[in-house]
Amino acid sequence: MTPDTSWLSAREQRAWRGFLHMHAELTARLGRHLQAISELSLADFEVLVALTDVPEARRRVLELGRDLQWEKSRLSHHLTRMEKRGLVAREECPSDGRGAFVVVTDAGRAAIDAAAPAHVTEVRRLVFDVLDAPAVDALGDMAERVLARLDEDECPG
Amino acid sequence: MTPDTSWLSAREQRAWRGFLHMHAELTARLGRHLQAISELSLADFEVLVALTDVPEARRRVLELGRDLQWEKSRLSHHLTRMEKRGLVAREECPSDGRGAFVVVTDAGRAAIDAAAPAHVTEVRRLVFDVLDAPAVDALGDMAERVLARLDEDECPG
DNA sequence: TAAGATTGAATTCTCAATCTTA
DNA sequence: TAAGATTGAGAATTCAATCTTA
């Protein structure tokens, strides 16, 4: 038999479905857990992590969007909601009048500081406790390779 | 230094963020591609795959929901929309009056048959072309272990 | 009363159009 | 005209309440 390129091999299918299934279950579980221990959704948490990752916890909206891989309008709407709740604030960009900065507020910082330890414990418990070091590195390598492929594919040369 | 359990190690963080980032980028890209080559969203595609996977392409709603890991109301709303578009149909369950079956229609079968080859080619191009066999197996194993953990965690003993 | 499934209202996300400054 | 960002309308998703049969 010639290999059938119109579907995945059994081995690939197992990996692909496992990947999708694992992501779906994990984010559902982690999201519920986060809601239970804090006032934050997984999306809120991601935004706060991306901000507090960086000096002064202040970033340009576009940059934040690239990092999160969110549609710009989704990000804008989400920031508006988070701003109303006092978790972040927008500031003008002095060097480019079109641009905007987002900053974490004290309340935002307090919220992520309060939620992070329990959230991380849950991630560790559900994921890293069942993976050994080679598996962790294999996952990191895999993501790196796929993301590189996606990147090179974006700007076809 | 004692290990800091309140956050992930650099290695774990690389793997975890890579995993999330890879999933976000991949589904965004595959979704756009699918929309471009067909009338199906990624969600429609998943439903049709889960149905056509099985003899007669007919399944109980609850079973379908478990397989897809979707909230039951999400599934119900989505099936209603797909039913309106003629991709699936609902049927009564003779053995259990509360239950319902979902079946793929001819149009639904035609839609997935038309879209699947190009979609699979895209999955292969973006993912499996950059992974060797051990990496594919590692991904499959990892998903299996994490899903097993999630499972055992659900019904605490 | 509980299980299988649907419904409606509120939230979140996407798509296209718009606004402002470079 | 293009880039950075926001807005509003429509689509998808969640949460809680409901309906019907076991």
Short mmCIF file of C-alpha atoms in Angstrom, two decimals, chain A residues 28-46 115-116 118-120 122:
data_model
loop_
_atom_site.label_atom_id
_atom_site.label_comp_id
_atom_site.label_asym_id
_atom_site.label_seq_id
_atom_site.Cartn_x
_atom_site.Cartn_y
_atom_site.Cartn_z
CA ALA A 28 -11.07 24.11 31.04
CA ARG A 29 -9.80 22.74 34.34
CA LEU A 30 -7.29 25.50 35.00
CA GLY A 31 -9.86 28.14 34.10
CA ARG A 32 -12.40 26.76 36.56
CA HIS A 33 -9.75 26.48 39.24
CA LEU A 34 -8.59 30.05 38.69
CA GLN A 35 -12.16 31.34 38.90
CA ALA A 36 -12.63 29.42 42.11
CA ILE A 37 -9.58 30.87 43.86
CA SER A 38 -9.69 34.41 42.44
CA GLU A 39 -11.63 36.97 40.46
CA LEU A 40 -9.53 36.27 37.38
CA SER A 41 -10.28 34.37 34.20
CA LEU A 42 -7.52 32.52 32.39
CA ALA A 43 -7.52 35.34 29.84
CA ASP A 44 -7.11 37.99 32.56
CA PHE A 45 -4.27 35.97 34.00
CA GLU A 46 -2.48 35.71 30.66
CA ALA A 115 -3.66 34.00 42.40
CA ALA A 116 -0.33 32.90 40.93
CA ALA A 118 -2.15 28.35 43.71
CA HIS A 119 -2.46 28.47 39.93
CA VAL A 120 1.13 27.36 39.46
CA GLU A 122 -2.26 23.37 39.92
#
